[in-house]
Amino acid sequence: MSMVSTYCPHFSGLRRSSPNLHNAPSQSFLQHFSSQLRLPSSPKPCRAVIAMSGSGKFFVGGNWKCNGTKDSITKLVSDLNSAKLESDVGILQPLFFNPYVVVAPPFVYLDQVTSLLTDRIEVSAQNSWIRKGGAFTGEISVEQLKDIGCKWVILGHSERRHVIGEDDQFIGKKAAFALNEGLGVIACIGELLEEREAGKTFDVCFQQLKAFADVVPSWDNIVIAYEPVWAIGTGKVATPQQAPEVHVAVRDWLKKNVSEEVASKTRIIYGGSVNGSNCGELAKEEDIDGFLVGGASLKGPEFATIVNSVTTKKVAA
């Protein structure tokens, strides 16, 4: 399922502008854990790339963020348990087109959700600490997440980057520790609106990818989530042309900077105002291997619709 496409630096705000981008210096305590980032050299202005969809299952994650109460979470889990999903949905099915589904509740409800949720859906945390637990007030360790049944963790979400102040290197180190301890990582990347308008989308995404690539022990349990920050919770959605353009470039970067095998196997999913109305058209795109869903994942029937959008990929395949 391969196709050849060409992207050029003038496309839709995606062009490369400067070969050297650096994050603004962080004034938070996170500097203590950061290391020097060496950026890759700038690629050729225009080049053909091979658009290879990830060889794993269609992957749908629901990020519940800081939402819910005990009662509303119980209702949402009940809706998910009774939802009519694709007949072949489930974590044990061997075929690519059987969706792999995870949800990420707030920390305080993780145990509640893992105890009540159908085993067709796995549970993810929304964040984890960079090392073993200890005197780190307010943090959650990987060991604690595993102890209550979490299989995944979301790292690098834009709200952690731009609201909390986590930098690329800190996020990369958190991912490396989680992977070494046996958690799967949903690794988020994406550009701000001003970065897209300045033509820096590729620069930003590649820099964020490099921070992961520099330290992770393996890519076997990593799913990349491309989430343009300007599309998260705004109602603005990357078009069926814009999102795959970045996914193709990300896969090409993996091929050139990690390995061809990793590039062909790694799932690259899209996040940014995905809902029951637009998921079908997006899912048809060969280079979209699934979704990371925010607000719509808080509505059981709508989230089921997004999971079931895998059927449009079957038709398009």
Short mmCIF file of C-alpha atoms in Angstrom, two decimals:
data_model
loop_
_atom_site.label_atom_id
_atom_site.label_comp_id
_atom_site.label_asym_id
_atom_site.label_seq_id
_atom_site.Cartn_x
_atom_site.Cartn_y
_atom_site.Cartn_z
CA MET A 1 0.00 0.00 0.00
CA SER A 2 2.61 2.50 -1.11
CA MET A 3 2.41 5.59 -3.20
CA VAL A 4 4.85 8.22 -4.31
CA SER A 5 4.09 11.87 -3.64
CA THR A 6 6.06 15.07 -3.78
CA TYR A 7 6.09 17.90 -1.31
CA CYS A 8 7.77 21.26 -1.77
CA PRO A 9 8.67 23.87 0.81
CA HIS A 10 6.09 26.37 -0.38
CA PHE A 11 3.10 24.10 0.28
CA SER A 12 0.44 25.44 2.67
CA GLY A 13 2.80 26.98 5.16
CA LEU A 14 4.88 23.81 5.38
CA ARG A 15 8.02 25.03 3.65
CA ARG A 16 11.36 24.84 5.39
CA SER A 17 12.65 28.28 6.22
CA SER A 18 15.76 27.95 8.30
CA PRO A 19 17.94 24.87 8.82
CA ASN A 20 18.48 25.77 12.48
CA LEU A 21 15.56 26.10 14.87
CA HIS A 22 16.01 26.24 18.60
CA ASN A 23 13.45 26.30 21.36
CA ALA A 24 13.29 29.49 23.36
CA PRO A 25 15.21 29.01 26.59
CA SER A 26 12.94 27.62 29.33
CA GLN A 27 12.98 29.36 32.69
CA SER A 28 11.43 26.42 34.53
CA PHE A 29 13.02 23.68 36.59
CA LEU A 30 12.90 21.47 33.49
CA GLN A 31 16.19 22.98 32.30
CA HIS A 32 17.94 20.80 34.84
CA PHE A 33 17.00 17.71 32.87
CA SER A 34 17.64 19.06 29.38
CA SER A 35 20.58 18.21 27.19
CA GLN A 36 22.02 19.82 24.08
CA LEU A 37 19.96 19.21 20.95
CA ARG A 38 21.81 18.66 17.70
CA LEU A 39 19.63 19.44 14.74
CA PRO A 40 19.74 17.51 11.47
CA SER A 41 20.93 19.30 8.38
CA SER A 42 18.29 20.87 6.19
CA PRO A 43 16.96 18.57 3.47
CA LYS A 44 16.67 19.42 -0.20
CA PRO A 45 13.94 21.98 -0.97
CA CYS A 46 11.79 19.53 -2.95
CA ARG A 47 11.96 15.76 -3.07
CA ALA A 48 9.86 12.70 -3.71
CA VAL A 49 9.00 10.59 -0.69
CA ILE A 50 7.44 7.18 -0.29
CA ALA A 51 4.13 7.38 1.61
CA MET A 52 3.98 4.09 3.49
CA SER A 53 1.12 3.65 5.95
CA GLY A 54 2.22 2.16 9.26
CA SER A 55 1.98 -1.61 9.26
CA GLY A 56 0.31 -1.84 12.69
CA LYS A 57 -3.41 -1.64 13.36
CA PHE A 58 -5.47 1.50 12.89
CA PHE A 59 -5.01 3.22 16.25
CA VAL A 60 -7.57 5.41 18.00
CA GLY A 61 -6.82 7.12 21.30
CA GLY A 62 -9.23 9.13 23.41
CA ASN A 63 -7.61 11.85 25.52
CA TRP A 64 -10.10 12.86 28.23
CA LYS A 65 -7.73 15.57 29.50
CA CYS A 66 -8.80 17.27 32.76
CA ASN A 67 -12.48 16.41 32.41
CA GLY A 68 -15.01 14.32 34.29
CA THR A 69 -16.34 13.32 37.68
CA LYS A 70 -16.87 9.88 39.20
CA ASP A 71 -20.44 9.86 37.93
CA SER A 72 -19.73 11.17 34.44
CA ILE A 73 -16.77 8.80 34.04
CA THR A 74 -18.95 5.86 35.07
CA LYS A 75 -21.53 6.88 32.45
CA LEU A 76 -18.88 7.31 29.76
CA VAL A 77 -17.36 3.90 30.50
CA SER A 78 -20.82 2.35 30.38
CA ASP A 79 -21.42 3.96 26.98
CA LEU A 80 -18.11 2.64 25.68
CA ASN A 81 -18.79 -0.86 27.01
CA SER A 82 -22.14 -0.99 25.23
CA ALA A 83 -21.05 0.81 22.05
CA LYS A 84 -21.40 -1.04 18.78
CA LEU A 85 -17.85 -1.13 17.51
CA GLU A 86 -16.54 -2.80 14.40
CA SER A 87 -17.15 -6.54 14.81
CA ASP A 88 -13.43 -7.19 14.57
CA VAL A 89 -12.38 -4.46 17.00
CA GLY A 90 -10.11 -5.59 19.79
CA ILE A 91 -6.56 -5.63 20.99
CA LEU A 92 -5.92 -9.27 20.07
CA GLN A 93 -6.92 -9.20 16.39
CA PRO A 94 -3.95 -9.67 14.02
CA LEU A 95 -5.04 -7.60 11.02
CA PHE A 96 -4.06 -3.98 10.31
CA PHE A 97 -7.60 -2.80 9.79
CA ASN A 98 -8.82 -3.98 13.20
CA PRO A 99 -8.59 -0.80 15.26
CA TYR A 100 -6.53 -0.70 18.43
CA VAL A 101 -8.35 1.52 20.91
CA VAL A 102 -7.11 3.24 24.07
CA VAL A 103 -8.56 5.92 26.34
CA ALA A 104 -6.65 8.25 28.65
CA PRO A 105 -8.68 9.33 31.72
CA PRO A 106 -7.49 11.85 34.31
CA PHE A 107 -5.07 10.29 36.81
CA VAL A 108 -7.57 10.16 39.68
CA TYR A 109 -9.96 8.01 37.62
CA LEU A 110 -7.45 5.60 36.09
CA ASP A 111 -8.15 2.85 38.61
CA GLN A 112 -11.92 3.30 38.24
CA VAL A 113 -11.70 3.04 34.45
CA THR A 114 -9.34 0.06 34.36
CA SER A 115 -11.64 -1.86 36.70
CA LEU A 116 -14.83 -1.18 34.70
CA LEU A 117 -13.81 -0.84 31.05
CA THR A 118 -14.23 -3.61 28.50
CA ASP A 119 -11.01 -5.39 27.60
CA ARG A 120 -11.56 -4.38 23.96
CA ILE A 121 -10.18 -0.98 24.98
CA GLU A 122 -6.89 -0.36 26.78
CA VAL A 123 -6.08 2.43 29.22
CA SER A 124 -3.43 5.12 28.84
CA ALA A 125 -2.13 7.77 31.20
CA GLN A 126 -1.88 11.39 30.08
CA ASN A 127 1.64 11.93 31.45
CA SER A 128 4.37 10.22 33.47
CA TRP A 129 7.49 11.19 35.39
CA ILE A 130 10.99 11.09 33.94
CA ARG A 131 12.42 8.58 36.43
CA LYS A 132 11.46 6.26 39.25
CA GLY A 133 9.07 7.55 41.89
CA GLY A 134 10.22 9.34 45.00
CA ALA A 135 10.21 12.89 46.34
CA PHE A 136 8.50 14.45 43.32
CA THR A 137 5.35 16.12 44.59
CA GLY A 138 2.41 15.92 42.21
CA GLU A 139 4.06 13.52 39.76
CA ILE A 140 2.97 10.00 38.74
CA SER A 141 5.58 7.31 38.20
CA VAL A 142 5.59 4.70 35.46
CA GLU A 143 5.64 1.99 38.12
CA GLN A 144 2.41 3.35 39.60
CA LEU A 145 0.78 3.47 36.18
CA LYS A 146 1.71 -0.13 35.45
CA ASP A 147 0.53 -1.17 38.91
CA ILE A 148 -3.04 -0.08 38.11
CA GLY A 149 -3.10 -1.57 34.63
CA CYS A 150 -2.04 1.22 32.27
CA LYS A 151 -0.47 0.06 29.01
CA TRP A 152 0.23 3.43 27.38
CA VAL A 153 1.13 7.01 28.18
CA ILE A 154 0.67 10.21 26.15
CA LEU A 155 3.87 12.30 26.10
CA GLY A 156 4.68 15.60 24.42
CA HIS A 157 1.11 16.86 24.11
CA SER A 158 1.05 20.53 23.16
CA GLU A 159 -0.63 21.46 26.43
CA ARG A 160 2.33 19.97 28.29
CA ARG A 161 4.76 21.73 25.96
CA HIS A 162 3.18 25.18 25.73
CA VAL A 163 1.18 25.50 28.95
CA ILE A 164 3.30 23.54 31.44
CA GLY A 165 6.62 24.38 29.77
CA GLU A 166 8.10 20.95 29.02
CA ASP A 167 10.85 21.12 26.40
CA ASP A 168 11.77 18.63 23.69
CA GLN A 169 14.64 16.98 25.54
CA PHE A 170 12.69 16.55 28.77
CA ILE A 171 9.84 14.91 26.86
CA GLY A 172 12.26 12.64 25.00
CA LYS A 173 13.78 11.45 28.28
CA LYS A 174 10.35 10.76 29.73
CA ALA A 175 9.53 8.67 26.66
CA ALA A 176 12.78 6.71 26.94
CA PHE A 177 12.14 5.90 30.59
CA ALA A 178 8.53 4.84 29.96
CA LEU A 179 9.55 2.59 27.08
CA ASN A 180 12.37 1.03 29.10
CA GLU A 181 9.84 0.25 31.83
CA GLY A 182 7.39 -1.39 29.45
CA LEU A 183 4.79 1.28 28.65
CA GLY A 184 3.79 2.14 25.10
CA VAL A 185 4.19 5.82 24.20
CA ILE A 186 1.88 8.03 22.17
CA ALA A 187 4.46 10.63 21.14
CA CYS A 188 2.86 13.96 20.22
CA ILE A 189 4.36 16.48 17.81
CA GLY A 190 2.96 19.56 16.11
CA GLU A 191 3.41 23.22 15.26
CA LEU A 192 1.85 26.45 16.52
CA LEU A 193 -0.20 28.59 14.13
CA GLU A 194 2.56 31.19 13.85
CA GLU A 195 5.07 28.45 13.04
CA ARG A 196 2.87 27.12 10.26
CA GLU A 197 2.30 30.61 8.86
CA ALA A 198 6.07 31.19 8.95
CA GLY A 199 6.62 27.99 6.97
CA LYS A 200 8.29 26.16 9.86
CA THR A 201 5.99 23.16 10.21
CA PHE A 202 8.58 20.64 9.06
CA ASP A 203 11.37 22.23 11.11
CA VAL A 204 9.32 22.09 14.30
CA CYS A 205 8.06 18.54 13.79
CA PHE A 206 11.49 17.21 12.82
CA GLN A 207 13.09 18.87 15.84
CA GLN A 208 10.51 17.30 18.15
CA LEU A 209 11.03 13.91 16.47
CA LYS A 210 14.78 14.15 16.88
CA ALA A 211 14.41 14.65 20.64
CA PHE A 212 12.63 11.28 20.76
CA ALA A 213 15.00 9.57 18.30
CA ASP A 214 18.09 10.64 20.23
CA VAL A 215 17.13 8.70 23.36
CA VAL A 216 14.42 6.07 22.85
CA PRO A 217 15.63 2.45 23.06
CA SER A 218 13.26 1.22 20.34
CA TRP A 219 10.37 2.39 18.19
CA ASP A 220 8.40 -0.86 18.57
CA ASN A 221 5.92 0.58 21.08
CA ILE A 222 5.70 4.17 19.84
CA VAL A 223 2.76 5.71 18.03
CA ILE A 224 3.41 9.21 16.64
CA ALA A 225 0.50 11.64 16.97
CA TYR A 226 0.70 14.68 14.71
CA GLU A 227 -1.42 17.36 16.35
CA PRO A 228 -1.13 20.83 14.83
CA VAL A 229 -1.60 23.08 17.85
CA TRP A 230 -3.80 25.49 15.90
CA ALA A 231 -6.32 22.66 15.37
CA ILE A 232 -6.58 21.36 18.94
CA GLY A 233 -9.94 22.26 20.46
CA THR A 234 -10.44 25.13 18.03
CA GLY A 235 -12.80 23.48 15.58
CA LYS A 236 -10.21 24.03 12.85
CA VAL A 237 -9.14 20.77 11.28
CA ALA A 238 -6.19 20.05 9.03
CA THR A 239 -7.65 19.21 5.64
CA PRO A 240 -7.35 15.73 4.09
CA GLN A 241 -4.48 17.26 2.10
CA GLN A 242 -2.67 19.10 4.91
CA ALA A 243 -2.48 16.31 7.48
CA PRO A 244 -1.15 13.59 5.14
CA GLU A 245 1.44 16.04 3.77
CA VAL A 246 3.00 16.23 7.24
CA HIS A 247 2.57 12.49 7.85
CA VAL A 248 4.45 11.74 4.63
CA ALA A 249 7.26 14.08 5.64
CA VAL A 250 7.46 12.54 9.13
CA ARG A 251 7.69 9.04 7.67
CA ASP A 252 10.39 10.20 5.28
CA TRP A 253 12.31 11.73 8.21
CA LEU A 254 12.13 8.40 10.07
CA LYS A 255 13.38 6.59 6.99
CA LYS A 256 16.37 8.90 6.60
CA ASN A 257 17.24 9.40 10.27
CA VAL A 258 16.19 6.18 12.01
CA SER A 259 15.63 3.31 9.58
CA GLU A 260 13.46 2.23 6.68
CA GLU A 261 11.99 -0.52 8.86
CA VAL A 262 10.92 1.93 11.58
CA ALA A 263 9.49 4.25 8.93
CA SER A 264 7.34 1.48 7.47
CA LYS A 265 6.13 0.09 10.80
CA THR A 266 5.46 3.19 12.87
CA ARG A 267 1.87 4.36 12.99
CA ILE A 268 1.36 8.11 12.50
CA ILE A 269 -2.03 9.23 13.73
CA TYR A 270 -3.75 12.62 13.49
CA GLY A 271 -5.22 14.76 16.26
CA GLY A 272 -6.88 18.15 16.15
CA SER A 273 -10.67 18.63 16.40
CA VAL A 274 -11.39 15.13 15.08
CA ASN A 275 -15.07 14.31 15.47
CA GLY A 276 -17.79 12.02 14.19
CA SER A 277 -18.44 14.24 11.17
CA ASN A 278 -14.93 14.60 9.76
CA CYS A 279 -13.29 11.30 10.78
CA GLY A 280 -14.50 9.38 7.73
CA GLU A 281 -12.85 11.64 5.16
CA LEU A 282 -9.63 11.81 7.18
CA ALA A 283 -9.51 8.04 7.71
CA LYS A 284 -9.61 7.44 3.95
CA GLU A 285 -6.14 8.95 3.64
CA GLU A 286 -3.50 6.26 3.28
CA ASP A 287 -1.02 8.12 5.45
CA ILE A 288 -3.38 8.63 8.40
CA ASP A 289 -3.06 5.53 10.57
CA GLY A 290 -5.62 6.57 13.17
CA PHE A 291 -6.57 9.41 15.49
CA LEU A 292 -5.89 10.97 18.87
CA VAL A 293 -9.24 12.44 19.89
CA GLY A 294 -9.92 15.12 22.48
CA GLY A 295 -13.40 16.51 23.16
CA ALA A 296 -15.26 13.98 21.01
CA SER A 297 -13.81 11.12 23.08
CA LEU A 298 -15.94 12.32 26.03
CA LYS A 299 -19.06 11.24 24.13
CA GLY A 300 -19.28 7.47 23.94
CA PRO A 301 -21.42 7.17 20.77
CA GLU A 302 -19.35 9.76 18.88
CA PHE A 303 -16.08 8.13 19.91
CA ALA A 304 -17.47 4.81 18.64
CA THR A 305 -18.19 6.49 15.31
CA ILE A 306 -14.57 7.63 15.13
CA VAL A 307 -13.31 4.13 15.95
CA ASN A 308 -15.59 2.71 13.28
CA SER A 309 -14.21 5.12 10.68
CA VAL A 310 -11.74 2.31 10.02
CA THR A 311 -14.43 1.02 7.64
CA THR A 312 -13.77 3.95 5.30
CA LYS A 313 -10.12 2.99 5.24
CA LYS A 314 -11.13 -0.53 4.27
CA VAL A 315 -13.15 0.86 1.39
CA ALA A 316 -10.33 3.15 0.32
CA ALA A 317 -7.64 0.46 0.59
#
